Coordinates of C-alpha atoms in Angstrom, one line a residue:
M1 CA -218.8 28.4 -95.9
I2 CA -218.0 25.5 -93.5
D3 CA -214.7 23.8 -94.2
L4 CA -215.0 21.0 -91.7
V5 CA -217.2 19.7 -88.9
I6 CA -215.3 18.1 -86.0
K7 CA -217.2 15.9 -83.5
A8 CA -215.8 15.7 -80.0
R9 CA -214.3 12.2 -79.2
K10 CA -214.4 10.6 -75.8
A11 CA -211.1 10.7 -73.8
D12 CA -210.3 9.9 -70.2
I13 CA -208.1 12.3 -68.1
G14 CA -207.7 10.2 -65.0
G15 CA -211.2 9.6 -63.7
L16 CA -213.2 12.2 -65.7
E17 CA -214.4 11.5 -69.2
V18 CA -214.1 14.5 -71.6
G19 CA -215.0 15.3 -75.1
R20 CA -211.7 16.0 -77.1
V21 CA -212.2 18.4 -80.0
L22 CA -208.7 19.5 -80.9
P23 CA -206.3 18.3 -82.1
Y24 CA -208.1 16.4 -84.9
R25 CA -206.5 14.3 -87.6
E26 CA -207.9 16.5 -90.4
R27 CA -207.4 19.8 -88.5
R28 CA -204.6 20.1 -85.9
M29 CA -205.2 23.8 -85.1
V30 CA -207.6 26.7 -85.5
G31 CA -205.5 29.8 -85.4
P32 CA -203.2 29.3 -82.4
F33 CA -205.7 27.0 -80.7
I34 CA -204.1 23.5 -80.6
F35 CA -206.2 21.7 -78.0
L36 CA -209.8 21.8 -76.7
D37 CA -211.4 19.5 -74.1
H38 CA -215.0 19.8 -72.9
A39 CA -215.8 18.2 -69.5
G40 CA -219.4 17.7 -68.6
P41 CA -222.1 18.5 -68.1
I42 CA -222.2 16.0 -65.2
T43 CA -223.4 16.1 -61.6
L44 CA -220.9 14.8 -59.1
A45 CA -222.1 13.2 -55.9
P46 CA -220.9 14.6 -52.5
D47 CA -217.4 13.6 -51.4
V48 CA -216.0 13.9 -54.9
P49 CA -213.2 11.3 -55.1
R50 CA -209.6 12.4 -55.4
S51 CA -209.3 10.2 -58.5
H52 CA -211.2 13.0 -60.3
D53 CA -208.4 15.5 -59.6
V54 CA -205.9 16.3 -62.3
L55 CA -202.5 15.6 -60.7
P56 CA -199.4 17.7 -61.3
H57 CA -198.2 17.4 -64.9
P58 CA -195.9 19.5 -67.2
H59 CA -196.3 21.8 -70.2
I60 CA -194.0 23.7 -72.5
G61 CA -194.6 26.0 -75.5
L62 CA -198.2 26.9 -74.8
S63 CA -200.7 28.9 -72.7
T64 CA -203.6 27.1 -71.1
V65 CA -207.0 28.8 -70.5
S66 CA -209.5 27.2 -68.1
Y67 CA -213.1 28.3 -68.4
L68 CA -215.9 26.9 -66.2
F69 CA -219.7 27.0 -66.7
D70 CA -220.3 25.1 -63.4
G71 CA -218.2 23.9 -60.5
A72 CA -215.1 25.1 -58.8
W73 CA -211.5 24.0 -58.6
I74 CA -208.0 25.0 -57.4
H75 CA -205.1 25.6 -59.7
R76 CA -201.6 25.2 -58.3
D77 CA -198.4 25.5 -60.3
S78 CA -194.6 25.6 -60.1
T79 CA -194.5 29.4 -60.2
G80 CA -196.0 29.4 -56.7
V81 CA -199.6 30.2 -57.6
E82 CA -202.6 28.8 -55.9
Q83 CA -205.8 30.1 -57.4
L84 CA -209.5 29.2 -57.1
I85 CA -211.5 29.5 -60.3
R86 CA -215.2 29.8 -60.5
P87 CA -217.6 30.0 -63.5
G88 CA -217.0 32.8 -65.9
E89 CA -213.5 33.6 -64.6
V90 CA -210.3 33.0 -66.5
N91 CA -207.1 31.2 -65.5
W92 CA -204.4 31.9 -68.0
M93 CA -201.1 30.0 -67.5
T94 CA -198.2 30.5 -69.9
A95 CA -195.8 27.5 -69.8
G96 CA -193.0 29.0 -71.9
R97 CA -189.8 26.9 -71.2
G98 CA -191.5 24.7 -68.7
V99 CA -194.1 24.6 -65.9
S100 CA -196.1 22.0 -64.0
H101 CA -199.6 22.4 -62.5
S102 CA -202.5 20.6 -60.9
E103 CA -206.2 21.1 -61.0
R104 CA -208.1 19.8 -58.0
F105 CA -211.6 20.2 -56.8
E106 CA -212.1 23.0 -54.3
D107 CA -212.8 21.7 -50.8
A108 CA -216.3 23.0 -50.4
F109 CA -217.3 21.7 -53.9
R110 CA -215.6 18.4 -53.1
R111 CA -217.8 18.0 -49.9
T112 CA -221.1 18.9 -51.5
G113 CA -220.6 17.8 -55.1
G114 CA -222.8 19.4 -57.8
P115 CA -222.9 20.3 -61.5
L116 CA -219.6 20.4 -63.3
E117 CA -218.9 21.7 -66.8
L118 CA -215.8 23.3 -68.2
L119 CA -213.6 23.9 -71.2
Q120 CA -209.8 23.8 -71.3
A121 CA -208.0 25.1 -74.3
W122 CA -204.3 25.3 -75.2
V123 CA -202.9 28.2 -77.3
A124 CA -199.6 27.6 -79.0
L125 CA -197.0 30.3 -78.4
P126 CA -195.2 32.1 -81.2
E127 CA -191.6 31.0 -81.6
A128 CA -190.3 34.3 -80.2
V129 CA -191.8 33.5 -76.8
E130 CA -191.8 29.7 -76.7
E131 CA -188.8 29.8 -74.2
D132 CA -190.0 32.7 -72.0
L133 CA -190.3 32.2 -68.3
P134 CA -193.6 30.7 -67.2
S135 CA -196.3 33.0 -65.8
F136 CA -199.9 32.9 -64.5
H137 CA -202.8 35.4 -64.5
H138 CA -206.3 35.2 -63.1
F139 CA -209.2 37.4 -64.2
G140 CA -212.4 37.7 -62.2
L141 CA -215.9 38.3 -63.6
G142 CA -215.7 42.1 -63.4
E143 CA -212.5 42.2 -65.4
L144 CA -213.8 40.5 -68.6
P145 CA -215.7 42.6 -71.2
T146 CA -219.3 41.5 -71.9
F147 CA -222.0 42.6 -74.5
E148 CA -225.7 42.1 -75.3
D149 CA -227.4 42.4 -78.6
R150 CA -231.0 41.2 -79.6
G151 CA -231.2 38.0 -77.7
A152 CA -227.4 37.4 -77.5
W153 CA -225.2 37.8 -74.5
G154 CA -221.4 37.4 -74.8
R155 CA -218.2 37.5 -72.8
V156 CA -214.8 38.0 -74.4
V157 CA -212.6 35.4 -72.8
L158 CA -209.5 36.1 -74.8
G159 CA -208.3 38.6 -77.4
S160 CA -210.4 41.1 -79.3
A161 CA -213.7 40.8 -81.1
F162 CA -216.9 42.8 -81.7
G163 CA -215.1 46.0 -80.8
L164 CA -214.1 44.7 -77.4
T165 CA -210.6 43.7 -76.1
N166 CA -209.9 41.4 -73.1
P167 CA -207.1 42.3 -70.7
V168 CA -205.6 38.7 -70.7
P169 CA -202.0 39.1 -72.0
V170 CA -202.2 36.9 -75.2
H171 CA -199.1 36.5 -77.4
S172 CA -200.7 36.5 -80.9
P173 CA -203.9 37.7 -82.6
Q174 CA -206.8 35.6 -81.4
F175 CA -210.3 35.5 -79.9
Y176 CA -212.3 33.3 -77.6
I177 CA -215.9 34.2 -76.8
H178 CA -218.6 32.7 -74.6
L179 CA -222.0 33.3 -76.2
E180 CA -225.5 32.7 -74.8
L181 CA -228.2 32.8 -77.5
Q182 CA -232.0 32.9 -77.0
A183 CA -234.1 30.9 -79.4
G184 CA -234.1 32.7 -82.7
A185 CA -231.1 34.9 -81.9
T186 CA -228.3 35.3 -84.4
T187 CA -224.6 36.1 -84.3
A188 CA -221.9 36.8 -86.8
I189 CA -218.5 35.3 -86.6
P190 CA -215.7 37.8 -85.9
G191 CA -213.8 39.0 -89.0
G192 CA -210.2 40.1 -89.4
Y193 CA -208.7 36.7 -88.5
A194 CA -207.4 34.0 -90.8
E195 CA -209.0 31.0 -89.0
R196 CA -212.3 30.9 -87.1
A197 CA -214.5 28.2 -85.6
L198 CA -217.6 27.8 -83.5
Y199 CA -218.1 25.0 -80.8
V200 CA -221.6 24.1 -79.7
V201 CA -221.7 23.6 -75.9
R202 CA -225.5 23.3 -75.4
G203 CA -228.6 23.7 -77.5
A204 CA -228.7 23.7 -81.3
V205 CA -227.7 26.2 -84.0
D206 CA -228.4 26.5 -87.7
V207 CA -225.9 27.7 -90.3
D208 CA -226.9 27.8 -94.0
G209 CA -229.9 25.6 -93.4
H210 CA -227.9 22.9 -91.6
A211 CA -228.4 22.0 -87.9
Y212 CA -225.6 21.4 -85.5
S213 CA -225.7 20.0 -82.0
P214 CA -223.6 19.9 -78.8
G215 CA -220.1 18.5 -79.2
Q216 CA -219.7 19.7 -82.8
M217 CA -217.1 22.3 -83.9
L218 CA -217.7 24.2 -87.1
V219 CA -214.5 25.4 -88.9
F220 CA -215.3 28.2 -91.3
A221 CA -213.8 28.9 -94.7
R222 CA -211.3 31.8 -94.6
E223 CA -213.4 34.4 -96.4
A224 CA -216.8 33.2 -95.1
A225 CA -219.2 35.6 -93.4
P226 CA -221.7 33.2 -91.9
T227 CA -224.7 34.0 -89.7
V228 CA -225.4 31.6 -86.9
R229 CA -229.0 31.2 -85.7
A230 CA -229.9 29.5 -82.4
S231 CA -232.7 27.0 -83.0
E232 CA -233.3 26.9 -79.2
V233 CA -231.6 28.4 -76.1
S234 CA -227.9 27.7 -76.8
T235 CA -224.4 28.1 -75.5
V236 CA -221.6 28.4 -78.0
M237 CA -217.9 29.3 -78.0
L238 CA -216.3 31.2 -80.8
L239 CA -212.6 30.9 -81.3
G240 CA -209.8 31.4 -83.7
G241 CA -207.0 33.8 -84.7
D242 CA -203.9 34.0 -86.9
P243 CA -201.8 30.8 -87.3
V244 CA -198.4 30.8 -85.5
G245 CA -196.9 28.1 -87.8
P246 CA -196.7 24.3 -87.7
R247 CA -196.4 22.8 -84.2
H248 CA -195.4 19.4 -82.8
I249 CA -197.5 18.1 -80.0
W250 CA -196.8 15.1 -77.8
W251 CA -198.7 14.5 -74.5
N252 CA -198.7 17.9 -72.7
F253 CA -195.8 19.4 -74.8
V254 CA -196.1 21.8 -77.7
S255 CA -193.2 23.2 -79.7
S256 CA -192.1 24.4 -83.1
R257 CA -189.1 22.0 -82.8
K258 CA -189.4 18.2 -82.5
E259 CA -186.1 18.0 -80.6
R260 CA -187.5 20.4 -78.0
I261 CA -190.3 17.9 -77.3
E262 CA -187.7 15.2 -76.7
Q263 CA -185.8 17.5 -74.3
A264 CA -189.1 18.1 -72.4
K265 CA -189.7 14.4 -72.1
A266 CA -186.2 13.9 -70.6
D267 CA -186.6 16.9 -68.3
W268 CA -189.9 15.6 -66.8
K269 CA -188.6 12.1 -66.4
A270 CA -185.4 13.4 -64.6
G271 CA -187.3 15.8 -62.4
R272 CA -185.8 18.9 -63.9
I273 CA -189.3 20.6 -64.2
A274 CA -190.3 21.6 -60.7
L275 CA -193.6 20.4 -59.1
P276 CA -196.2 22.9 -57.8
Y277 CA -195.1 24.6 -54.6
H278 CA -198.2 23.5 -52.7
D279 CA -198.8 20.2 -54.4
G280 CA -195.6 18.2 -54.8
N281 CA -196.3 14.9 -53.2
E282 CA -197.5 13.1 -56.4
F283 CA -197.5 13.7 -60.1
V284 CA -198.3 12.1 -63.5
P285 CA -195.3 10.1 -64.8
L286 CA -194.1 10.4 -68.3
P287 CA -196.1 8.0 -70.5
E288 CA -193.9 5.2 -71.6
P289 CA -194.4 3.9 -75.2
A290 CA -196.5 0.7 -75.3
I291 CA -194.6 -2.5 -76.0
P292 CA -196.0 -4.1 -79.1
P293 CA -197.2 -7.7 -78.7
P294 CA -194.9 -10.4 -80.0
A295 CA -195.4 -11.4 -83.7
P296 CA -197.4 -14.6 -84.1
E297 CA -195.5 -17.7 -84.8
P298 CA -195.7 -18.8 -88.5
L299 CA -198.2 -21.6 -89.1
S300 CA -196.6 -24.9 -89.9

């Protein structure tokens, strides 16, 4: 029923520590989802340092979806967008042939500090739209479908599930759902998709008599019809969809073609990917390959 359990690994994104779930060495993708980071929960002191901001950086070949549980920040990108995002809203940026963006703490939140928790996922684009023009869409709380059922409350963040369809313009069959479960509540996993997973954000859940805790992703077998039970008050994310085919990933670049990744590296290094309109004074440089240490001298 469960093919694989993935435990989030610690990663640093320039001042903030996150749990990195995808990609994983034994499972690069779940449906079109190729990347998932979980930041928090943490409480930031007043006057949040600018070292915690995510500086302008590039993407190709993917869409990013930012989803906050606590906190607030400003998205700026090279299409000219400047957009505040708050908990429960969706920022959906499609990189296509190339975009850059930054994510910085909103001024009021920077002054006061407070609780912060968020997920950022990357969704690989089908080959037919990998080189489309970049675009950005924001969706507020009232625009995202929600549901309630016997101790479970959910919001459809992307795609279609449980008879509901989200207005975010996705490019392939997929779903991404925020679920709040009361102790003892159960949920099914959406059917009709080739690949499906559950990520535990808070609390604890039980599947088939086995307990799972925060930071664990459960990847389900293709034909499985599991029932998930919350052992306590819990927050989980359901995600998956149909595969879009093998993908190469390097740094912030995703593509069906390895040579396209190399071109993106060269484009960012040469300044051919524009910086955000309202945030162009600094950026993350292209990571250079580490120089291996010299070989030790042979013993005499």
